Short mmCIF file of C-alpha atoms (C1' of nucleotides) in Angstrom, two decimals:
data_model
loop_
_atom_site.label_atom_id
_atom_site.label_comp_id
_atom_site.label_asym_id
_atom_site.label_seq_id
_atom_site.Cartn_x
_atom_site.Cartn_y
_atom_site.Cartn_z
CA MET J 131 -68.29 133.17 -15.23
CA THR J 132 -65.47 132.36 -12.84
CA SER J 133 -65.49 134.12 -9.53
CA LEU J 134 -62.69 136.31 -8.33
CA LEU J 135 -61.66 133.64 -5.86
CA ASP J 136 -61.54 131.05 -8.64
CA ARG J 137 -59.33 133.34 -10.60
CA LEU J 138 -57.03 133.87 -7.66
CA ARG J 139 -56.73 130.12 -7.28
CA ALA J 140 -56.13 129.69 -10.99
CA ARG J 141 -53.13 131.95 -10.67
CA GLY J 142 -51.67 129.83 -7.92
CA LEU J 143 -52.46 132.32 -5.20
CA ARG J 144 -53.43 131.03 -1.82
CA LEU J 145 -56.95 131.60 -0.68
CA THR J 146 -56.71 133.33 2.65
CA ALA J 147 -59.41 134.93 4.74
CA GLN J 148 -57.79 138.30 4.16
CA ARG J 149 -57.88 138.05 0.40
CA ARG J 150 -61.46 136.92 0.50
CA VAL J 151 -62.47 139.87 2.64
CA VAL J 152 -60.71 142.39 0.43
CA ALA J 153 -62.37 140.85 -2.58
CA GLU J 154 -65.74 141.10 -0.87
CA VAL J 155 -65.23 144.73 0.03
CA LEU J 156 -64.54 145.45 -3.61
CA ALA J 157 -67.66 143.71 -4.79
CA GLY J 158 -69.83 146.70 -5.77
CA GLU J 159 -70.36 147.87 -9.30
CA HIS J 160 -69.67 151.58 -9.14
CA LEU J 161 -67.32 151.78 -6.25
CA HIS J 162 -64.10 153.71 -5.85
CA LEU J 163 -62.32 153.27 -2.56
CA THR J 164 -58.98 154.36 -1.18
CA ALA J 165 -56.73 151.73 0.33
CA ASP J 166 -57.62 153.17 3.68
CA GLU J 167 -61.32 152.81 3.08
CA VAL J 168 -60.80 149.24 1.96
CA LEU J 169 -58.91 148.62 5.17
CA ALA J 170 -61.69 150.16 7.22
CA ARG J 171 -64.38 148.05 5.57
CA ALA J 172 -62.28 144.93 5.69
CA THR J 173 -61.59 145.46 9.36
CA ALA J 174 -65.32 145.40 9.97
CA SER J 175 -65.47 141.73 9.00
CA LEU J 176 -61.92 140.73 9.86
CA PRO J 177 -60.59 142.90 12.68
CA GLU J 178 -57.08 141.52 12.64
CA ILE J 179 -56.36 142.34 9.01
CA SER J 180 -53.35 144.58 8.62
CA ARG J 181 -52.77 147.60 6.49
CA ALA J 182 -49.84 145.96 4.74
CA THR J 183 -51.98 143.02 3.71
CA VAL J 184 -54.59 145.31 2.23
CA TYR J 185 -51.91 147.07 0.20
CA ASN J 186 -50.39 143.76 -0.85
CA THR J 187 -53.73 142.35 -1.89
CA LEU J 188 -54.74 145.45 -3.78
CA ARG J 189 -51.45 145.36 -5.66
CA GLU J 190 -52.05 141.73 -6.57
CA LEU J 191 -55.57 142.40 -7.74
CA VAL J 192 -54.35 145.25 -9.88
CA GLY J 193 -51.63 143.04 -11.28
CA LEU J 194 -54.19 140.40 -12.13
CA GLY J 195 -56.28 142.96 -13.93
CA GLU J 196 -59.16 142.41 -11.52
CA VAL J 197 -59.10 145.89 -10.10
CA ALA J 198 -58.10 149.19 -11.66
CA GLU J 199 -56.08 151.83 -9.92
CA LEU J 200 -57.14 155.44 -10.34
CA SER J 201 -54.57 158.12 -9.66
CA GLY J 202 -57.41 160.50 -8.89
CA GLU J 203 -57.31 164.09 -7.76
CA GLY J 204 -56.36 163.59 -4.16
CA ARG J 205 -53.15 162.06 -2.94
CA ALA J 206 -54.51 158.59 -2.28
CA LYS J 207 -55.10 156.22 -5.14
CA LEU J 208 -58.57 154.84 -5.68
CA TYR J 209 -59.35 151.23 -6.41
CA ASP J 210 -62.04 150.42 -8.94
CA PRO J 211 -63.33 146.85 -8.90
CA ASN J 212 -65.26 147.32 -12.10
CA ALA J 213 -62.25 146.43 -14.22
CA HIS J 214 -64.01 143.78 -16.25
CA ALA J 215 -66.48 146.22 -17.73
CA PRO J 216 -64.23 148.75 -19.41
CA HIS J 217 -65.50 152.21 -18.68
CA HIS J 218 -64.42 155.76 -18.15
CA HIS J 219 -64.84 158.28 -15.38
CA LEU J 220 -66.56 161.52 -14.67
CA VAL J 221 -65.08 163.34 -11.72
CA CYS J 222 -66.24 166.41 -9.84
CA GLU J 223 -63.48 168.99 -9.67
CA ARG J 224 -64.77 170.39 -6.46
CA CYS J 225 -65.69 167.49 -4.23
CA GLY J 226 -63.99 164.58 -5.95
CA ALA J 227 -67.10 162.52 -6.55
CA ILE J 228 -66.62 159.95 -9.28
CA ARG J 229 -69.15 158.33 -11.57
CA ASP J 230 -68.55 155.59 -14.04
CA VAL J 231 -69.56 156.27 -17.61
CA SER J 232 -69.75 153.54 -20.16
CA PRO J 233 -67.48 153.70 -23.17
CA SER J 234 -70.42 154.11 -25.49
CA GLY J 235 -70.83 156.45 -28.41
CA ALA J 236 -67.94 158.78 -28.95
CA ASP J 237 -65.58 156.19 -27.68
CA ALA J 238 -64.01 155.30 -30.96
CA VAL J 239 -60.95 156.94 -29.49
CA ALA J 240 -57.90 155.58 -31.17
CA LEU J 241 -54.54 157.15 -31.55
CA PRO J 242 -53.65 157.66 -35.21
CA ALA J 243 -50.52 155.76 -36.14
CA ALA J 244 -48.82 159.01 -37.03
CA GLN J 245 -49.09 160.08 -33.41
CA ARG J 246 -47.91 156.91 -31.78
CA HIS J 247 -44.28 157.91 -31.58
CA GLY J 248 -43.32 154.30 -32.02
CA PHE J 249 -45.31 153.17 -29.02
CA SER J 250 -47.50 150.12 -29.06
CA VAL J 251 -50.79 151.29 -27.61
CA SER J 252 -52.65 148.89 -25.38
CA GLY J 253 -55.32 150.95 -23.74
CA VAL J 254 -56.81 154.31 -23.08
CA ALA J 255 -58.20 156.04 -20.02
CA ILE J 256 -60.65 158.88 -20.35
CA VAL J 257 -61.56 161.17 -17.50
CA PHE J 258 -64.19 163.84 -17.86
CA ARG J 259 -63.93 166.72 -15.42
CA GLY J 260 -66.81 168.82 -14.25
CA LEU J 261 -69.10 169.67 -11.39
CA CYS J 262 -71.51 167.26 -9.81
CA PRO J 263 -75.11 168.36 -9.27
CA ALA J 264 -74.59 169.08 -5.58
CA CYS J 265 -71.50 171.20 -6.13
CA ARG J 266 -73.16 172.96 -9.01
CA ALA J 267 -75.95 173.99 -6.69
CA GLN J 268 -73.52 175.38 -4.16
CA GLU J 269 -71.62 177.31 -6.83
CA SER J 270 -74.70 179.17 -7.99
CA HIS J 271 -75.59 179.84 -4.36
CA PRO J 272 -72.81 182.30 -3.43
CA GLY J 273 -74.25 182.86 0.00
CA SER J 274 -73.38 179.57 1.62
CA ALA J 275 -69.93 178.77 0.25
CA ARG J 276 -67.35 181.49 -0.12
CA ARG J 277 -64.29 180.96 -2.26
CA ALA J 278 -65.25 177.42 -2.98
CA ALA J 279 -63.10 177.58 -6.09
CA SER J 280 -59.86 176.96 -4.24
CA GLN J 281 -58.37 173.51 -4.19
CA SER J 282 -60.31 172.01 -1.34
CA ARG J 283 -58.74 168.64 -1.76
CA THR J 284 -58.92 168.20 1.98
CA ALA J 285 -62.66 168.70 2.09
CA ARG J 286 -65.36 166.09 2.50
CA ASP J 287 -65.27 163.40 -0.06
CA PRO J 288 -68.51 162.04 -1.54
CA ARG J 289 -66.63 159.58 -3.69
CA ARG J 290 -68.90 157.00 -2.11
CA LEU J 291 -71.85 157.90 -4.28
CA ALA J 292 -69.99 156.96 -7.41
CA MET L 107 -49.39 186.87 -26.40
CA THR L 108 -48.89 187.81 -22.80
CA SER L 109 -46.03 186.17 -20.99
CA LEU L 110 -46.47 184.02 -17.96
CA LEU L 111 -44.98 186.75 -15.82
CA ASP L 112 -47.46 189.25 -17.20
CA ARG L 113 -50.25 186.92 -16.37
CA LEU L 114 -48.98 186.46 -12.84
CA ARG L 115 -48.89 190.21 -12.42
CA ALA L 116 -52.36 190.54 -13.87
CA ARG L 117 -53.64 188.27 -11.13
CA GLY L 118 -52.12 190.47 -8.48
CA LEU L 119 -49.35 188.06 -7.68
CA ARG L 120 -45.99 189.47 -6.73
CA LEU L 121 -43.17 188.92 -9.08
CA THR L 122 -40.41 187.30 -7.10
CA ALA L 123 -37.17 185.78 -8.27
CA GLN L 124 -38.42 182.38 -7.15
CA ARG L 125 -41.56 182.53 -9.24
CA ARG L 126 -39.62 183.70 -12.21
CA VAL L 127 -37.20 180.80 -11.91
CA VAL L 128 -39.94 178.21 -11.56
CA ALA L 129 -41.66 179.68 -14.59
CA GLU L 130 -38.40 179.50 -16.53
CA VAL L 131 -37.82 175.90 -15.57
CA LEU L 132 -41.26 175.07 -16.90
CA ALA L 133 -40.64 176.76 -20.22
CA GLY L 134 -40.25 173.73 -22.51
CA GLU L 135 -42.91 172.45 -24.81
CA HIS L 136 -43.03 168.75 -24.12
CA LEU L 137 -41.82 168.63 -20.59
CA HIS L 138 -43.17 166.71 -17.64
CA LEU L 139 -41.33 167.26 -14.39
CA THR L 140 -41.90 166.21 -10.81
CA ALA L 141 -41.90 168.87 -8.13
CA ASP L 142 -38.54 167.54 -7.09
CA GLU L 143 -37.09 167.91 -10.56
CA VAL L 144 -38.42 171.43 -10.75
CA LEU L 145 -36.71 172.15 -7.46
CA ALA L 146 -33.44 170.69 -8.71
CA ARG L 147 -33.46 172.75 -11.89
CA ALA L 148 -34.57 175.87 -10.09
CA THR L 149 -31.81 175.45 -7.56
CA ALA L 150 -29.32 175.58 -10.40
CA SER L 151 -30.17 179.20 -11.07
CA LEU L 152 -31.34 180.20 -7.62
CA PRO L 153 -29.58 178.10 -4.99
CA GLU L 154 -31.52 179.45 -2.03
CA ILE L 155 -34.97 178.51 -3.34
CA SER L 156 -36.82 176.22 -0.98
CA ARG L 157 -38.85 173.14 -1.57
CA ALA L 158 -41.94 174.69 -0.01
CA THR L 159 -41.77 177.62 -2.40
CA VAL L 160 -41.58 175.31 -5.36
CA TYR L 161 -44.66 173.46 -4.16
CA ASN L 162 -46.46 176.73 -3.46
CA THR L 163 -45.62 178.13 -6.84
CA LEU L 164 -46.61 174.99 -8.67
CA ARG L 165 -49.93 174.99 -6.89
CA GLU L 166 -50.52 178.59 -7.91
CA LEU L 167 -49.62 177.90 -11.50
CA VAL L 168 -51.99 175.00 -11.57
CA GLY L 169 -54.71 177.13 -10.02
CA LEU L 170 -54.14 179.77 -12.68
CA GLY L 171 -54.46 177.16 -15.37
CA GLU L 172 -50.92 177.82 -16.56
CA VAL L 173 -49.65 174.37 -15.72
CA ALA L 174 -51.40 171.03 -15.67
CA GLU L 175 -50.93 168.43 -13.00
CA LEU L 176 -50.61 164.82 -14.09
CA SER L 177 -51.33 162.17 -11.50
CA GLY L 178 -49.04 159.83 -13.42
CA GLU L 179 -48.15 156.24 -12.75
CA GLY L 180 -45.63 156.80 -10.00
CA ARG L 181 -46.33 158.40 -6.68
CA ALA L 182 -45.10 161.87 -7.56
CA LYS L 183 -47.27 164.20 -9.59
CA LEU L 184 -45.92 165.58 -12.83
CA TYR L 185 -46.23 169.17 -13.92
CA ASP L 186 -46.97 169.90 -17.55
CA PRO L 187 -46.35 173.48 -18.64
CA ASN L 188 -48.02 172.92 -21.98
CA ALA L 189 -51.44 173.73 -20.57
CA HIS L 190 -52.31 176.33 -23.17
CA ALA L 191 -52.15 173.87 -26.02
CA PRO L 192 -54.71 171.26 -25.00
CA HIS L 193 -53.30 167.84 -25.65
CA HIS L 194 -53.37 164.32 -24.39
CA HIS L 195 -50.75 161.88 -23.22
CA LEU L 196 -49.19 158.63 -24.24
CA VAL L 197 -47.45 156.91 -21.38
CA CYS L 198 -45.20 153.87 -21.32
CA GLU L 199 -46.48 151.32 -18.84
CA ARG L 200 -43.05 149.98 -18.23
CA CYS L 201 -40.70 152.94 -17.85
CA GLY L 202 -43.13 155.80 -17.38
CA ALA L 203 -42.00 157.82 -20.38
CA ILE L 204 -44.62 160.34 -21.47
CA ARG L 205 -45.22 161.91 -24.86
CA ASP L 206 -47.70 164.58 -25.71
CA VAL L 207 -50.17 163.79 -28.45
CA SER L 208 -52.30 166.45 -30.03
CA PRO L 209 -56.07 166.19 -29.72
CA SER L 210 -56.39 165.71 -33.44
CA GLY L 211 -58.63 163.39 -35.41
CA ALA L 212 -60.83 161.06 -33.44
CA ASP L 213 -60.81 163.49 -30.60
CA ALA L 214 -64.37 164.61 -30.85
CA VAL L 215 -64.76 162.97 -27.47
CA ALA L 216 -67.81 164.33 -25.80
CA LEU L 217 -69.92 162.79 -23.11
CA PRO L 218 -73.48 162.19 -24.29
CA ALA L 219 -75.95 164.13 -22.19
CA ALA L 220 -77.58 160.90 -21.15
CA GLN L 221 -74.36 159.90 -19.44
CA ARG L 222 -73.63 163.13 -17.63
CA HIS L 223 -75.42 162.19 -14.43
CA GLY L 224 -76.32 165.82 -13.95
CA PHE L 225 -72.71 166.98 -14.04
CA SER L 226 -71.61 169.99 -15.99
CA VAL L 227 -68.63 168.77 -17.98
CA SER L 228 -65.77 171.20 -18.43
CA GLY L 229 -62.96 169.12 -19.79
CA VAL L 230 -61.57 165.75 -20.61
CA ALA L 231 -58.22 164.07 -20.11
CA ILE L 232 -57.16 161.19 -22.30
CA VAL L 233 -54.24 158.95 -21.50
CA PHE L 234 -53.11 156.25 -23.88
CA ARG L 235 -51.14 153.43 -22.29
CA GLY L 236 -48.60 151.34 -24.11
CA LEU L 237 -44.94 150.54 -24.51
CA CYS L 238 -42.35 152.98 -25.75
CA PRO L 239 -39.97 151.85 -28.51
CA ALA L 240 -37.11 151.23 -26.08
CA CYS L 241 -39.18 149.10 -23.72
CA ARG L 242 -40.73 147.30 -26.64
CA ALA L 243 -37.26 146.28 -27.74
CA GLN L 244 -36.41 144.96 -24.31
CA GLU L 245 -39.64 143.01 -24.10
CA SER L 246 -38.96 141.08 -27.29
CA HIS L 247 -35.42 140.46 -26.11
CA PRO L 248 -36.11 138.03 -23.25
CA GLY L 249 -32.43 137.51 -22.59
CA SER L 250 -31.61 140.86 -21.07
CA ALA L 251 -34.62 141.62 -18.90
CA ARG L 252 -36.22 138.94 -16.80
CA ARG L 253 -39.66 139.44 -15.33
CA ALA L 254 -39.93 142.90 -16.66
CA ALA L 255 -43.69 142.54 -16.46
CA SER L 256 -43.89 143.21 -12.73
CA GLN L 257 -44.70 146.67 -11.50
CA SER L 258 -41.28 148.25 -11.71
CA ARG L 259 -42.55 151.64 -10.75
CA THR L 260 -39.35 152.15 -8.84
CA ALA L 261 -37.21 151.62 -11.91
CA ARG L 262 -35.37 154.21 -13.95
CA ASP L 263 -37.53 156.92 -15.29
CA PRO L 264 -37.00 158.28 -18.80
CA ARG L 265 -39.87 160.73 -18.44
CA ARG L 266 -37.35 163.31 -19.54
CA LEU L 267 -37.61 162.37 -23.18
CA ALA L 268 -41.28 163.24 -23.32
"C1'" DC A 76 -43.90 120.06 5.80
"C1'" DT A 77 -42.99 124.01 2.99
"C1'" DC A 78 -43.36 128.16 1.58
"C1'" DC A 79 -46.47 131.84 0.78
"C1'" DA A 80 -48.87 135.22 3.19
"C1'" DT A 81 -49.66 137.94 7.32
"C1'" DG A 82 -48.90 141.32 11.05
"C1'" DC A 83 -46.28 144.64 13.13
"C1'" DA A 84 -43.56 148.45 13.06
"C1'" DA A 85 -40.38 151.24 11.03
"C1'" DA A 86 -38.89 153.55 6.89
"C1'" DA A 87 -39.50 155.87 2.74
"C1'" DG A 88 -41.32 159.05 -0.21
"C1'" DG A 89 -44.12 163.12 -1.41
"C1'" DT A 90 -46.64 167.10 0.01
"C1'" DT A 91 -48.37 170.36 3.36
"C1'" DT A 92 -48.08 173.45 7.22
"C1'" DG A 93 -46.57 176.82 11.09
"C1'" DC A 94 -43.89 180.51 12.03
"C1'" DA A 95 -40.58 184.15 11.92
"C1'" DC A 96 -38.07 186.82 8.58
"C1'" DT A 97 -37.72 189.20 4.01
"C1'" DC A 98 -38.57 192.16 0.41
"C1'" DC A 99 -41.98 193.37 -3.43
"C1'" DC A 100 -45.30 196.84 -4.42
"C1'" DG F 217 -44.52 200.27 5.78
"C1'" DG F 218 -47.55 196.46 5.23
"C1'" DG F 219 -48.58 192.16 3.95
"C1'" DA F 220 -47.67 188.64 0.46
"C1'" DG F 221 -43.98 185.50 -0.20
"C1'" DT F 222 -40.01 182.83 1.48
"C1'" DG F 223 -37.14 179.44 4.01
"C1'" DC F 224 -36.68 176.08 7.36
"C1'" DA F 225 -38.10 172.22 9.68
"C1'" DA F 226 -41.44 169.49 11.42
"C1'" DA F 227 -45.82 167.27 10.61
"C1'" DC F 228 -48.72 164.43 7.73
"C1'" DC F 229 -50.40 161.05 4.75
"C1'" DT F 230 -49.87 157.30 1.80
"C1'" DT F 231 -47.36 153.41 0.48
"C1'" DT F 232 -43.48 150.18 0.93
"C1'" DT F 233 -40.37 147.09 3.31
"C1'" DG F 234 -37.96 143.77 6.73
"C1'" DC F 235 -38.52 140.18 9.54
"C1'" DA F 236 -40.49 136.66 12.51
"C1'" DT F 237 -44.74 134.03 12.96
"C1'" DG F 238 -48.65 131.52 11.09
"C1'" DG F 239 -51.44 128.79 8.10
"C1'" DA F 240 -52.87 127.09 3.18
"C1'" DG F 241 -51.96 123.46 0.16
#
DNA sequence: CTCCATGCAAAAGGTTTGCACTCCC
DNA sequence: GGGAGTGCAAACCTTTTGCATGGAG
């Protein structure tokens, strides 16, 4: 299997330290990071990397189909390096945590021709919404968290554990 | 069937001209508008309505489950008033056009318990990606549009015809 | 050597917020 | 009359862009 860097080269893209670092940051299997988080992690190994370069690189990787872009709940997009293993997502409505779920079983999802409205369909994204175990615990525990139902988009963000 | 305004009242929300106008703007069946478009249309009937009020009202409507928020392709969120008739979406990757598709047929999409990771699942969103008839025509017509493949998120936006 | 890619900084959206005023209930 | 709701404008956050410099091929 060709490495990401090989694939970059194959597309005629130059192999810079910055691109390598961004690719490394996005190496995990079940990872969903914002551009800002990618920048933060990249800066750890390459302090002089700039925000613009991170955005540029992410856009390239998305264009190459190496990384998927999730328009998640919050305002910032999430980048999902696991693009080669098609999968879907399970997201906590309260804290934003995301887990990958494999497209097994029920995933014979196809749009009947009658419903295609003349479109050619090339893919499908499925997002299950719900409550993660931690948030579920807090919900049933009315004492600690009051009015947790509101849109606490600004709250802490355990996306990391995805 | 209770009207939207009834439902607002039932929740103890005051019935202001602004809320009425936003609700009216979002009356269509297969409509997907940005906050800005809602503001524009609302301004037509109520010139003094403010942007902040439109955002506030949209957030309330979403919170009440009256309107769904789509984190679409572009940067701006889309508001879908058709929240009472659960449905999915078919979006054109090139121009951003969106069509509703009903959750018919293959839509027995459920997440197997083994894949729930301890979450309680309360809903699912399905988005089919593809090319709308118009964009399909342009694709096969290499003369008129060069390099249409790039991310032309900034391009014209026929979301209206959804 | 030649461009592609980077860094910096400013601009461009899109959305949220603080505060005084208004007007619905 | 009281407090939720509004308008205005500024703040904020995320992403994009212009331009001069730098480095991969």
